[in-house]
Amino acid sequence: MNQRLKSRYGPWAIVTGASSGIGQAFATELATAGLNVVLVARNESALANLELILRKAHSVQIRVIVADLAESAGVISVIEGTKDLEIGLLVASAGFGSSGPFLAADIAEHQNMLSVNCDALMTLTHTIGARLNAQRRGGVILLSSLLAWQGVPNSAVYAASKAFVQSLAEGLSLEWKSNGVDVLSCAPGPVLTAFEKRANMTIKAGATAEQVAKASLRALGKRSVVIPGVLSKVLSYSLFTCPRPWRVHIMKQVMAGLSNYGKS
Ligand SMILES: NC(=O)c1ccc[n+]([C@@H]2O[C@H](COP(=O)([O-])OP(=O)(O)OC[C@H]3O[C@@H](n4cnc5c(N)ncnc54)[C@H](OP(=O)(O)O)[C@@H]3O)[C@@H](O)[C@H]2O)c1
């Protein structure tokens, strides 16, 4: 697999959300496969630490870009900071969720989520995608979610943001196929990362970030959607057998179990 990744998606990959969880696992897998990696997130010390680890373990180049992707200046710094590199892959993993009633959160929080989960992801996909299509080679992995397939009460904005990502990835995967650019939506169910803390949830069982990254890199170029992990597969296939309105009711119960909102 390493040789395939390097020749089809090298020499450089950009990974957003590389300071933690799934993004960090992608960066590690890609460096292991011999790709040079641009690490993007806000947490400078976590990125510096990962840079050190990857440089030590693999003979690859690492570039760190500290950027807040909720701000257009942060997105521009990623675009400007990678102009000189031959990019073959974009992994857009930066994102976060929330739980609780829609009206309980300030509108600025919802807008911030859309900026990171949708706007920054779309802008980077547009800019880097243009370069990949022009060179007629490369890949894009967009982090969707199991929540993308229906509305989710008490995580309504997050689910809607992931529905956007899912739909964008499906559309682009066919649009860019004939240009030699592979687009993959990675739609996991629960994953054991720092995600739960920021989303005010407790996730007791799920896939590991490493499993998600490995399954996605295996699927890239072969499929347009990957649902990594056994639990995610079981949950998604049982959901897919239900009509959409039922799924919204089921997800309401699921979210009531996961969310810590109003429980303490
Ligand atoms: N964990 C799950 O159960 C799960 C399930 C389905 C989908 N996903 C999706 O998978 C992706 C990765 O999540 P994860 O599980 O790896 O969570 P995580 O461990 O919390 O990682 C989230 C990453 O996003 C970055 N990020 C958040 N806000 C940012 C901002 N304003 N600017 C730049 N970077 C930002 C964080 O970096 P900094 O804080 O350093 O900026 C961090 O590196 C997300 O898109 C999430 O929606 C997660």
PDB file of C-alpha atoms and ligand atoms in Angstrom:
ATOM      1  CA  MET A   1       0.000   0.000   0.000  1.00  0.00           C
ATOM      2  CA  ASN A   2       2.848   2.392   0.874  1.00  0.00           C
ATOM      3  CA  GLN A   3       4.240   2.402  -2.656  1.00  0.00           C
ATOM      4  CA  ARG A   4       0.748   3.006  -4.122  1.00  0.00           C
ATOM      5  CA  LEU A   5       0.170   5.919  -1.741  1.00  0.00           C
ATOM      6  CA  LYS A   6       3.526   7.479  -2.491  1.00  0.00           C
ATOM      7  CA  SER A   7       3.272   7.245  -6.270  1.00  0.00           C
ATOM      8  CA  ARG A   8      -0.403   8.236  -6.586  1.00  0.00           C
ATOM      9  CA  TYR A   9      -0.671  10.806  -3.822  1.00  0.00           C
ATOM     10  CA  GLY A  10       2.875  11.999  -3.076  1.00  0.00           C
ATOM     11  CA  PRO A  11       5.218  13.655  -2.688  1.00  0.00           C
ATOM     12  CA  TRP A  12       3.385  16.021  -0.275  1.00  0.00           C
ATOM     13  CA  ALA A  13       0.128  15.640   1.655  1.00  0.00           C
ATOM     14  CA  ILE A  14      -1.703  18.348   3.602  1.00  0.00           C
ATOM     15  CA  VAL A  15      -3.475  17.140   6.757  1.00  0.00           C
ATOM     16  CA  THR A  16      -5.739  19.566   8.612  1.00  0.00           C
ATOM     17  CA  GLY A  17      -6.584  18.722  12.213  1.00  0.00           C
ATOM     18  CA  ALA A  18      -3.184  17.053  12.547  1.00  0.00           C
ATOM     19  CA  SER A  19      -2.706  18.036  16.208  1.00  0.00           C
ATOM     20  CA  SER A  20      -5.081  15.344  17.482  1.00  0.00           C
ATOM     21  CA  GLY A  21      -7.159  12.232  16.830  1.00  0.00           C
ATOM     22  CA  ILE A  22      -7.953  11.203  13.269  1.00  0.00           C
ATOM     23  CA  GLY A  23      -5.835  13.911  11.608  1.00  0.00           C
ATOM     24  CA  GLN A  24      -2.823  12.935  13.696  1.00  0.00           C
ATOM     25  CA  ALA A  25      -3.342   9.288  12.725  1.00  0.00           C
ATOM     26  CA  PHE A  26      -3.530  10.225   9.026  1.00  0.00           C
ATOM     27  CA  ALA A  27      -0.315  12.245   9.296  1.00  0.00           C
ATOM     28  CA  THR A  28       1.425   9.301  10.963  1.00  0.00           C
ATOM     29  CA  GLU A  29       0.214   6.767   8.363  1.00  0.00           C
ATOM     30  CA  LEU A  30       1.225   9.036   5.494  1.00  0.00           C
ATOM     31  CA  ALA A  31       4.697   9.715   6.902  1.00  0.00           C
ATOM     32  CA  THR A  32       5.095   5.964   7.454  1.00  0.00           C
ATOM     33  CA  ALA A  33       4.240   5.470   3.767  1.00  0.00           C
ATOM     34  CA  GLY A  34       7.026   7.913   2.861  1.00  0.00           C
ATOM     35  CA  LEU A  35       4.987  11.014   2.026  1.00  0.00           C
ATOM     36  CA  ASN A  36       6.070  14.460   3.162  1.00  0.00           C
ATOM     37  CA  VAL A  37       3.353  15.998   5.312  1.00  0.00           C
ATOM     38  CA  VAL A  38       2.077  19.523   6.030  1.00  0.00           C
ATOM     39  CA  LEU A  39       0.567  19.533   9.530  1.00  0.00           C
ATOM     40  CA  VAL A  40      -2.214  22.080  10.095  1.00  0.00           C
ATOM     41  CA  ALA A  41      -4.088  22.987  13.316  1.00  0.00           C
ATOM     42  CA  ARG A  42      -4.106  25.658  16.055  1.00  0.00           C
ATOM     43  CA  ASN A  43      -2.243  23.798  18.813  1.00  0.00           C
ATOM     44  CA  GLU A  44       1.363  24.741  18.080  1.00  0.00           C
ATOM     45  CA  SER A  45       3.007  22.552  20.724  1.00  0.00           C
ATOM     46  CA  ALA A  46       1.045  19.438  19.682  1.00  0.00           C
ATOM     47  CA  LEU A  47       2.075  20.012  16.060  1.00  0.00           C
ATOM     48  CA  ALA A  48       5.722  20.595  17.037  1.00  0.00           C
ATOM     49  CA  ASN A  49       5.677  17.396  19.080  1.00  0.00           C
ATOM     50  CA  LEU A  50       4.246  15.375  16.186  1.00  0.00           C
ATOM     51  CA  GLU A  51       6.752  16.946  13.802  1.00  0.00           C
ATOM     52  CA  LEU A  52       9.583  15.781  16.060  1.00  0.00           C
ATOM     53  CA  ILE A  53       8.206  12.231  16.298  1.00  0.00           C
ATOM     54  CA  LEU A  54       7.642  11.890  12.551  1.00  0.00           C
ATOM     55  CA  ARG A  55      11.029  13.359  11.594  1.00  0.00           C
ATOM     56  CA  LYS A  56      12.764  10.966  13.998  1.00  0.00           C
ATOM     57  CA  ALA A  57      10.906   7.866  12.815  1.00  0.00           C
ATOM     58  CA  HIS A  58      10.785   8.466   9.046  1.00  0.00           C
ATOM     59  CA  SER A  59      13.008  10.141   6.505  1.00  0.00           C
ATOM     60  CA  VAL A  60      10.323  12.541   5.307  1.00  0.00           C
ATOM     61  CA  GLN A  61       9.946  16.298   5.322  1.00  0.00           C
ATOM     62  CA  ILE A  62       7.407  17.893   7.643  1.00  0.00           C
ATOM     63  CA  ARG A  63       6.055  21.436   7.461  1.00  0.00           C
ATOM     64  CA  VAL A  64       3.973  22.892  10.296  1.00  0.00           C
ATOM     65  CA  ILE A  65       1.345  25.571   9.656  1.00  0.00           C
ATOM     66  CA  VAL A  66      -0.344  26.907  12.774  1.00  0.00           C
ATOM     67  CA  ALA A  67      -3.718  28.183  11.611  1.00  0.00           C
ATOM     68  CA  ASP A  68      -7.194  28.819  12.939  1.00  0.00           C
ATOM     69  CA  LEU A  69      -9.424  27.522  10.153  1.00  0.00           C
ATOM     70  CA  ALA A  70     -12.436  29.390  11.553  1.00  0.00           C
ATOM     71  CA  GLU A  71     -10.738  32.541  10.224  1.00  0.00           C
ATOM     72  CA  SER A  72     -10.222  33.259   6.542  1.00  0.00           C
ATOM     73  CA  ALA A  73      -6.673  34.437   7.400  1.00  0.00           C
ATOM     74  CA  GLY A  74      -5.959  30.919   8.694  1.00  0.00           C
ATOM     75  CA  VAL A  75      -7.232  29.292   5.509  1.00  0.00           C
ATOM     76  CA  ILE A  76      -5.202  31.740   3.387  1.00  0.00           C
ATOM     77  CA  SER A  77      -2.065  30.932   5.392  1.00  0.00           C
ATOM     78  CA  VAL A  78      -2.471  27.249   4.473  1.00  0.00           C
ATOM     79  CA  ILE A  79      -2.936  28.093   0.791  1.00  0.00           C
ATOM     80  CA  GLU A  80       0.022  30.512   0.739  1.00  0.00           C
ATOM     81  CA  GLY A  81       2.198  28.236   2.888  1.00  0.00           C
ATOM     82  CA  THR A  82       1.867  25.295   0.501  1.00  0.00           C
ATOM     83  CA  LYS A  83       2.150  27.096  -2.876  1.00  0.00           C
ATOM     84  CA  ASP A  84       5.746  25.947  -3.402  1.00  0.00           C
ATOM     85  CA  LEU A  85       5.000  22.259  -2.697  1.00  0.00           C
ATOM     86  CA  GLU A  86       3.970  19.503  -5.084  1.00  0.00           C
ATOM     87  CA  ILE A  87       0.795  18.445  -3.309  1.00  0.00           C
ATOM     88  CA  GLY A  88      -0.780  15.080  -4.144  1.00  0.00           C
ATOM     89  CA  LEU A  89      -3.244  14.674  -1.282  1.00  0.00           C
ATOM     90  CA  LEU A  90      -5.486  16.779   0.939  1.00  0.00           C
ATOM     91  CA  VAL A  91      -6.917  15.241   4.105  1.00  0.00           C
ATOM     92  CA  ALA A  92      -9.478  17.633   5.630  1.00  0.00           C
ATOM     93  CA  SER A  93      -9.888  16.293   9.157  1.00  0.00           C
ATOM     94  CA  ALA A  94     -10.124  19.549  11.146  1.00  0.00           C
ATOM     95  CA  GLY A  95     -13.569  19.775  12.638  1.00  0.00           C
ATOM     96  CA  PHE A  96     -15.568  19.590  15.810  1.00  0.00           C
ATOM     97  CA  GLY A  97     -19.033  18.754  17.072  1.00  0.00           C
ATOM     98  CA  SER A  98     -21.400  19.911  19.776  1.00  0.00           C
ATOM     99  CA  SER A  99     -24.383  18.524  21.614  1.00  0.00           C
ATOM    100  CA  GLY A 100     -27.366  20.133  23.251  1.00  0.00           C
ATOM    101  CA  PRO A 101     -30.389  22.076  22.044  1.00  0.00           C
ATOM    102  CA  PHE A 102     -29.895  24.334  19.011  1.00  0.00           C
ATOM    103  CA  LEU A 103     -31.131  27.403  20.901  1.00  0.00           C
ATOM    104  CA  ALA A 104     -28.941  26.751  23.967  1.00  0.00           C
ATOM    105  CA  ALA A 105     -25.778  27.644  22.053  1.00  0.00           C
ATOM    106  CA  ASP A 106     -24.870  31.106  20.912  1.00  0.00           C
ATOM    107  CA  ILE A 107     -25.270  31.632  17.154  1.00  0.00           C
ATOM    108  CA  ALA A 108     -21.551  32.548  17.023  1.00  0.00           C
ATOM    109  CA  GLU A 109     -20.703  28.977  18.132  1.00  0.00           C
ATOM    110  CA  HIS A 110     -22.790  27.509  15.321  1.00  0.00           C
ATOM    111  CA  GLN A 111     -21.229  29.901  12.821  1.00  0.00           C
ATOM    112  CA  ASN A 112     -17.740  28.991  14.040  1.00  0.00           C
ATOM    113  CA  MET A 113     -18.535  25.308  13.470  1.00  0.00           C
ATOM    114  CA  LEU A 114     -19.740  25.954   9.927  1.00  0.00           C
ATOM    115  CA  SER A 115     -16.588  27.996   9.230  1.00  0.00           C
ATOM    116  CA  VAL A 116     -14.309  25.108  10.235  1.00  0.00           C
ATOM    117  CA  ASN A 117     -16.370  22.051   9.219  1.00  0.00           C
ATOM    118  CA  CYS A 118     -17.696  23.426   5.903  1.00  0.00           C
ATOM    119  CA  ASP A 119     -16.268  26.745   4.718  1.00  0.00           C
ATOM    120  CA  ALA A 120     -12.562  26.082   5.340  1.00  0.00           C
ATOM    121  CA  LEU A 121     -12.926  22.504   4.075  1.00  0.00           C
ATOM    122  CA  MET A 122     -14.622  23.700   0.863  1.00  0.00           C
ATOM    123  CA  THR A 123     -12.107  26.496   0.260  1.00  0.00           C
ATOM    124  CA  LEU A 124      -9.119  24.181   0.686  1.00  0.00           C
ATOM    125  CA  THR A 125     -10.798  21.541  -1.491  1.00  0.00           C
ATOM    126  CA  HIS A 126     -11.353  24.193  -4.188  1.00  0.00           C
ATOM    127  CA  THR A 127      -7.804  25.576  -4.152  1.00  0.00           C
ATOM    128  CA  ILE A 128      -5.915  22.312  -3.731  1.00  0.00           C
ATOM    129  CA  GLY A 129      -8.445  20.486  -5.941  1.00  0.00           C
ATOM    130  CA  ALA A 130      -7.697  22.925  -8.788  1.00  0.00           C
ATOM    131  CA  ARG A 131      -4.012  22.026  -8.535  1.00  0.00           C
ATOM    132  CA  LEU A 132      -4.720  18.282  -8.415  1.00  0.00           C
ATOM    133  CA  ASN A 133      -7.078  18.454 -11.411  1.00  0.00           C
ATOM    134  CA  ALA A 134      -4.521  20.493 -13.376  1.00  0.00           C
ATOM    135  CA  GLN A 135      -1.820  17.883 -12.733  1.00  0.00           C
ATOM    136  CA  ARG A 136      -4.419  15.129 -13.387  1.00  0.00           C
ATOM    137  CA  ARG A 137      -3.358  13.136 -10.332  1.00  0.00           C
ATOM    138  CA  GLY A 138      -4.067  13.133  -6.613  1.00  0.00           C
ATOM    139  CA  GLY A 139      -6.607  12.579  -3.873  1.00  0.00           C
ATOM    140  CA  VAL A 140      -8.872  14.366  -1.387  1.00  0.00           C
ATOM    141  CA  ILE A 141     -10.239  12.801   1.809  1.00  0.00           C
ATOM    142  CA  LEU A 142     -13.071  14.677   3.517  1.00  0.00           C
ATOM    143  CA  LEU A 143     -14.154  13.810   7.069  1.00  0.00           C
ATOM    144  CA  SER A 144     -17.889  13.251   7.081  1.00  0.00           C
ATOM    145  CA  SER A 145     -19.771  11.239   9.753  1.00  0.00           C
ATOM    146  CA  LEU A 146     -22.483   8.687  10.329  1.00  0.00           C
ATOM    147  CA  LEU A 147     -24.545  11.687  11.458  1.00  0.00           C
ATOM    148  CA  ALA A 148     -24.449  13.021   7.882  1.00  0.00           C
ATOM    149  CA  TRP A 149     -27.181  10.626   6.698  1.00  0.00           C
ATOM    150  CA  GLN A 150     -30.098  12.246   8.574  1.00  0.00           C
ATOM    151  CA  GLY A 151     -30.992  15.149  10.846  1.00  0.00           C
ATOM    152  CA  VAL A 152     -29.901  14.675  14.453  1.00  0.00           C
ATOM    153  CA  PRO A 153     -31.853  16.346  17.286  1.00  0.00           C
ATOM    154  CA  ASN A 154     -29.513  17.961  19.842  1.00  0.00           C
ATOM    155  CA  SER A 155     -26.626  17.909  17.401  1.00  0.00           C
ATOM    156  CA  ALA A 156     -28.505  19.538  14.555  1.00  0.00           C
ATOM    157  CA  VAL A 157     -25.845  21.945  13.286  1.00  0.00           C
ATOM    158  CA  TYR A 158     -23.050  19.378  13.460  1.00  0.00           C
ATOM    159  CA  ALA A 159     -25.133  16.791  11.567  1.00  0.00           C
ATOM    160  CA  ALA A 160     -26.072  19.429   8.976  1.00  0.00           C
ATOM    161  CA  SER A 161     -22.406  20.398   8.576  1.00  0.00           C
ATOM    162  CA  LYS A 162     -21.496  16.759   7.920  1.00  0.00           C
ATOM    163  CA  ALA A 163     -24.394  16.364   5.448  1.00  0.00           C
ATOM    164  CA  PHE A 164     -22.743  19.193   3.492  1.00  0.00           C
ATOM    165  CA  VAL A 165     -19.372  17.423   3.565  1.00  0.00           C
ATOM    166  CA  GLN A 166     -20.901  14.080   2.560  1.00  0.00           C
ATOM    167  CA  SER A 167     -22.781  15.571  -0.376  1.00  0.00           C
ATOM    168  CA  LEU A 168     -19.754  17.594  -1.525  1.00  0.00           C
ATOM    169  CA  ALA A 169     -17.535  14.511  -1.485  1.00  0.00           C
ATOM    170  CA  GLU A 170     -20.060  12.375  -3.402  1.00  0.00           C
ATOM    171  CA  GLY A 171     -20.471  15.034  -6.080  1.00  0.00           C
ATOM    172  CA  LEU A 172     -16.770  15.739  -6.520  1.00  0.00           C
ATOM    173  CA  SER A 173     -15.813  12.062  -6.577  1.00  0.00           C
ATOM    174  CA  LEU A 174     -17.639  11.625  -9.900  1.00  0.00           C
ATOM    175  CA  GLU A 175     -16.835  15.119 -11.183  1.00  0.00           C
ATOM    176  CA  TRP A 176     -13.074  14.619 -10.797  1.00  0.00           C
ATOM    177  CA  LYS A 177     -12.819  10.890 -11.543  1.00  0.00           C
ATOM    178  CA  SER A 178     -12.011  11.326 -15.227  1.00  0.00           C
ATOM    179  CA  ASN A 179      -9.243  13.784 -14.277  1.00  0.00           C
ATOM    180  CA  GLY A 180      -7.468  11.152 -12.203  1.00  0.00           C
ATOM    181  CA  VAL A 181      -8.341  12.805  -8.864  1.00  0.00           C
ATOM    182  CA  ASP A 182      -9.798  10.455  -6.224  1.00  0.00           C
ATOM    183  CA  VAL A 183     -12.244  11.915  -3.700  1.00  0.00           C
ATOM    184  CA  LEU A 184     -13.209   9.903  -0.640  1.00  0.00           C
ATOM    185  CA  SER A 185     -15.764  10.622   2.057  1.00  0.00           C
ATOM    186  CA  CYS A 186     -14.744   9.048   5.343  1.00  0.00           C
ATOM    187  CA  ALA A 187     -17.939   8.639   7.385  1.00  0.00           C
ATOM    188  CA  PRO A 188     -17.155   7.038  10.743  1.00  0.00           C
ATOM    189  CA  GLY A 189     -19.509   6.447  13.632  1.00  0.00           C
ATOM    190  CA  PRO A 190     -18.002   6.943  17.103  1.00  0.00           C
ATOM    191  CA  VAL A 191     -14.203   7.273  17.203  1.00  0.00           C
ATOM    192  CA  LEU A 192     -12.196   7.373  20.434  1.00  0.00           C
ATOM    193  CA  THR A 193     -10.509  10.795  20.257  1.00  0.00           C
ATOM    194  CA  ALA A 194     -10.638  14.202  21.941  1.00  0.00           C
ATOM    195  CA  PHE A 195     -13.749  14.919  19.838  1.00  0.00           C
ATOM    196  CA  GLU A 196     -16.131  13.876  22.654  1.00  0.00           C
ATOM    197  CA  LYS A 197     -14.735  16.438  25.093  1.00  0.00           C
ATOM    198  CA  ARG A 198     -15.255  19.427  22.824  1.00  0.00           C
ATOM    199  CA  ALA A 199     -18.685  18.081  21.785  1.00  0.00           C
ATOM    200  CA  ASN A 200     -19.729  17.635  25.451  1.00  0.00           C
ATOM    201  CA  MET A 201     -20.373  13.934  24.868  1.00  0.00           C
ATOM    202  CA  THR A 202     -19.192  10.661  26.364  1.00  0.00           C
ATOM    203  CA  ILE A 203     -18.227   8.071  23.753  1.00  0.00           C
ATOM    204  CA  LYS A 204     -17.615   4.718  25.455  1.00  0.00           C
ATOM    205  CA  ALA A 205     -17.063   2.495  22.407  1.00  0.00           C
ATOM    206  CA  GLY A 206     -15.810   3.176  18.947  1.00  0.00           C
ATOM    207  CA  ALA A 207     -13.078   2.786  16.375  1.00  0.00           C
ATOM    208  CA  THR A 208      -9.566   4.052  16.999  1.00  0.00           C
ATOM    209  CA  ALA A 209      -8.202   6.975  14.990  1.00  0.00           C
ATOM    210  CA  GLU A 210      -5.569   4.633  13.574  1.00  0.00           C
ATOM    211  CA  GLN A 211      -8.263   2.240  12.255  1.00  0.00           C
ATOM    212  CA  VAL A 212     -10.059   5.162  10.594  1.00  0.00           C
ATOM    213  CA  ALA A 213      -6.906   6.445   8.880  1.00  0.00           C
ATOM    214  CA  LYS A 214      -5.770   3.004   7.717  1.00  0.00           C
ATOM    215  CA  ALA A 215      -9.225   2.035   6.334  1.00  0.00           C
ATOM    216  CA  SER A 216      -9.526   5.381   4.528  1.00  0.00           C
ATOM    217  CA  LEU A 217      -6.111   5.161   2.890  1.00  0.00           C
ATOM    218  CA  ARG A 218      -6.913   1.602   1.761  1.00  0.00           C
ATOM    219  CA  ALA A 219     -10.244   2.771   0.271  1.00  0.00           C
ATOM    220  CA  LEU A 220      -8.859   5.883  -1.458  1.00  0.00           C
ATOM    221  CA  GLY A 221      -9.055   5.437  -5.232  1.00  0.00           C
ATOM    222  CA  LYS A 222     -11.249   2.353  -4.927  1.00  0.00           C
ATOM    223  CA  ARG A 223     -14.492   3.737  -3.481  1.00  0.00           C
ATOM    224  CA  SER A 224     -16.117   7.115  -2.876  1.00  0.00           C
ATOM    225  CA  VAL A 225     -17.273   6.428   0.714  1.00  0.00           C
ATOM    226  CA  VAL A 226     -15.701   4.480   3.548  1.00  0.00           C
ATOM    227  CA  ILE A 227     -17.396   3.655   6.856  1.00  0.00           C
ATOM    228  CA  PRO A 228     -14.486   2.525   9.027  1.00  0.00           C
ATOM    229  CA  GLY A 229     -14.781   0.196  12.012  1.00  0.00           C
ATOM    230  CA  VAL A 230     -17.108  -2.671  12.888  1.00  0.00           C
ATOM    231  CA  LEU A 231     -19.395  -0.623  15.161  1.00  0.00           C
ATOM    232  CA  SER A 232     -19.773   2.100  12.509  1.00  0.00           C
ATOM    233  CA  LYS A 233     -20.673  -0.523   9.889  1.00  0.00           C
ATOM    234  CA  VAL A 234     -23.272  -2.190  12.127  1.00  0.00           C
ATOM    235  CA  LEU A 235     -24.804   1.177  13.083  1.00  0.00           C
ATOM    236  CA  SER A 236     -24.896   2.490   9.528  1.00  0.00           C
ATOM    237  CA  TYR A 237     -26.330  -0.654   7.964  1.00  0.00           C
ATOM    238  CA  SER A 238     -29.077  -0.861  10.602  1.00  0.00           C
ATOM    239  CA  LEU A 239     -29.846   2.833  10.041  1.00  0.00           C
ATOM    240  CA  PHE A 240     -29.931   2.458   6.238  1.00  0.00           C
ATOM    241  CA  THR A 241     -32.711  -0.135   6.478  1.00  0.00           C
ATOM    242  CA  CYS A 242     -35.010   2.449   8.159  1.00  0.00           C
ATOM    243  CA  PRO A 243     -36.938   5.238   6.439  1.00  0.00           C
ATOM    244  CA  ARG A 244     -35.304   8.645   6.947  1.00  0.00           C
ATOM    245  CA  PRO A 245     -37.947  10.006   9.431  1.00  0.00           C
ATOM    246  CA  TRP A 246     -37.396   6.951  11.662  1.00  0.00           C
ATOM    247  CA  ARG A 247     -33.661   7.514  11.538  1.00  0.00           C
ATOM    248  CA  VAL A 248     -34.142  11.026  12.962  1.00  0.00           C
ATOM    249  CA  HIS A 249     -36.082   9.531  15.895  1.00  0.00           C
ATOM    250  CA  ILE A 250     -33.432   6.844  16.437  1.00  0.00           C
ATOM    251  CA  MET A 251     -30.645   9.447  16.385  1.00  0.00           C
ATOM    252  CA  LYS A 252     -32.544  11.512  18.970  1.00  0.00           C
ATOM    253  CA  GLN A 253     -32.291   8.535  21.352  1.00  0.00           C
ATOM    254  CA  VAL A 254     -28.660   7.874  20.436  1.00  0.00           C
ATOM    255  CA  MET A 255     -27.735  11.514  21.080  1.00  0.00           C
ATOM    256  CA  ALA A 256     -29.595  11.511  24.419  1.00  0.00           C
ATOM    257  CA  GLY A 257     -27.289   8.670  25.477  1.00  0.00           C
ATOM    258  CA  LEU A 258     -24.098  10.326  24.207  1.00  0.00           C
ATOM    259  CA  SER A 259     -24.612  13.952  25.222  1.00  0.00           C
ATOM    260  CA  ASN A 260     -23.664  15.253  28.653  1.00  0.00           C
ATOM    261  CA  TYR A 261     -25.886  18.292  28.203  1.00  0.00           C
ATOM    262  CA  GLY A 262     -27.995  18.881  31.322  1.00  0.00           C
ATOM    263  CA  LYS A 263     -26.745  15.687  33.006  1.00  0.00           C
ATOM    264  CA  SER A 264     -24.475  17.032  35.749  1.00  0.00           C
TER     265      SER A 264
HETATM  266  N1  LIG B   1     -14.419  11.266  16.923  1.00  0.00           N
HETATM  267  C1  LIG B   1     -15.571  10.947  16.378  1.00  0.00           C
HETATM  268  O1  LIG B   1     -16.407  10.235  16.985  1.00  0.00           O
HETATM  269  C2  LIG B   1     -15.864  11.364  14.956  1.00  0.00           C
HETATM  270  C3  LIG B   1     -16.870  10.683  14.266  1.00  0.00           C
HETATM  271  C4  LIG B   1     -17.175  11.069  12.964  1.00  0.00           C
HETATM  272  C5  LIG B   1     -16.485  12.102  12.368  1.00  0.00           C
HETATM  273  N2  LIG B   1     -15.515  12.763  13.059  1.00  0.00           N
HETATM  274  C6  LIG B   1     -14.835  13.891  12.402  1.00  0.00           C
HETATM  275  O2  LIG B   1     -13.459  13.596  12.325  1.00  0.00           O
HETATM  276  C7  LIG B   1     -12.708  14.819  12.287  1.00  0.00           C
HETATM  277  C8  LIG B   1     -11.567  14.739  13.271  1.00  0.00           C
HETATM  278  O3  LIG B   1     -12.097  14.638  14.589  1.00  0.00           O
HETATM  279  P1  LIG B   1     -11.334  13.854  15.736  1.00  0.00           P
HETATM  280  O4  LIG B   1     -12.208  12.755  16.183  1.00  0.00           O
HETATM  281  O5  LIG B   1      -9.961  13.559  15.317  1.00  0.00           O
HETATM  282  O6  LIG B   1     -11.372  14.972  16.893  1.00  0.00           O
HETATM  283  P2  LIG B   1     -10.169  15.706  17.664  1.00  0.00           P
HETATM  284  O7  LIG B   1      -9.249  14.704  18.240  1.00  0.00           O
HETATM  285  O8  LIG B   1     -10.852  16.673  18.566  1.00  0.00           O
HETATM  286  O9  LIG B   1      -9.411  16.489  16.507  1.00  0.00           O
HETATM  287  C9  LIG B   1      -9.979  17.610  15.884  1.00  0.00           C
HETATM  288  C10 LIG B   1      -8.912  18.323  15.100  1.00  0.00           C
HETATM  289  O10 LIG B   1      -9.509  19.459  14.449  1.00  0.00           O
HETATM  290  C11 LIG B   1      -8.698  20.597  14.702  1.00  0.00           C
HETATM  291  N3  LIG B   1      -9.472  21.834  14.746  1.00  0.00           N
HETATM  292  C12 LIG B   1     -10.605  22.065  15.434  1.00  0.00           C
HETATM  293  N4  LIG B   1     -10.954  23.364  15.315  1.00  0.00           N
HETATM  294  C13 LIG B   1     -10.015  23.947  14.521  1.00  0.00           C
HETATM  295  C14 LIG B   1      -9.806  25.259  14.032  1.00  0.00           C
HETATM  296  N5  LIG B   1     -10.624  26.282  14.368  1.00  0.00           N
HETATM  297  N6  LIG B   1      -8.739  25.497  13.233  1.00  0.00           N
HETATM  298  C15 LIG B   1      -7.880  24.503  12.929  1.00  0.00           C
HETATM  299  N7  LIG B   1      -8.019  23.238  13.356  1.00  0.00           N
HETATM  300  C16 LIG B   1      -9.072  22.965  14.151  1.00  0.00           C
HETATM  301  C17 LIG B   1      -8.081  20.333  16.080  1.00  0.00           C
HETATM  302  O11 LIG B   1      -6.864  21.054  16.220  1.00  0.00           O
HETATM  303  P3  LIG B   1      -6.621  22.311  17.215  1.00  0.00           P
HETATM  304  O12 LIG B   1      -7.554  22.188  18.357  1.00  0.00           O
HETATM  305  O13 LIG B   1      -5.167  22.181  17.542  1.00  0.00           O
HETATM  306  O14 LIG B   1      -6.886  23.497  16.333  1.00  0.00           O
HETATM  307  C18 LIG B   1      -7.793  18.848  15.991  1.00  0.00           C
HETATM  308  O15 LIG B   1      -6.550  18.627  15.384  1.00  0.00           O
HETATM  309  C19 LIG B   1     -13.711  15.946  12.559  1.00  0.00           C
HETATM  310  O16 LIG B   1     -14.041  16.558  11.336  1.00  0.00           O
HETATM  311  C20 LIG B   1     -14.899  15.218  13.140  1.00  0.00           C
HETATM  312  O17 LIG B   1     -16.099  15.903  12.878  1.00  0.00           O
HETATM  313  C21 LIG B   1     -15.191  12.409  14.337  1.00  0.00           C
END
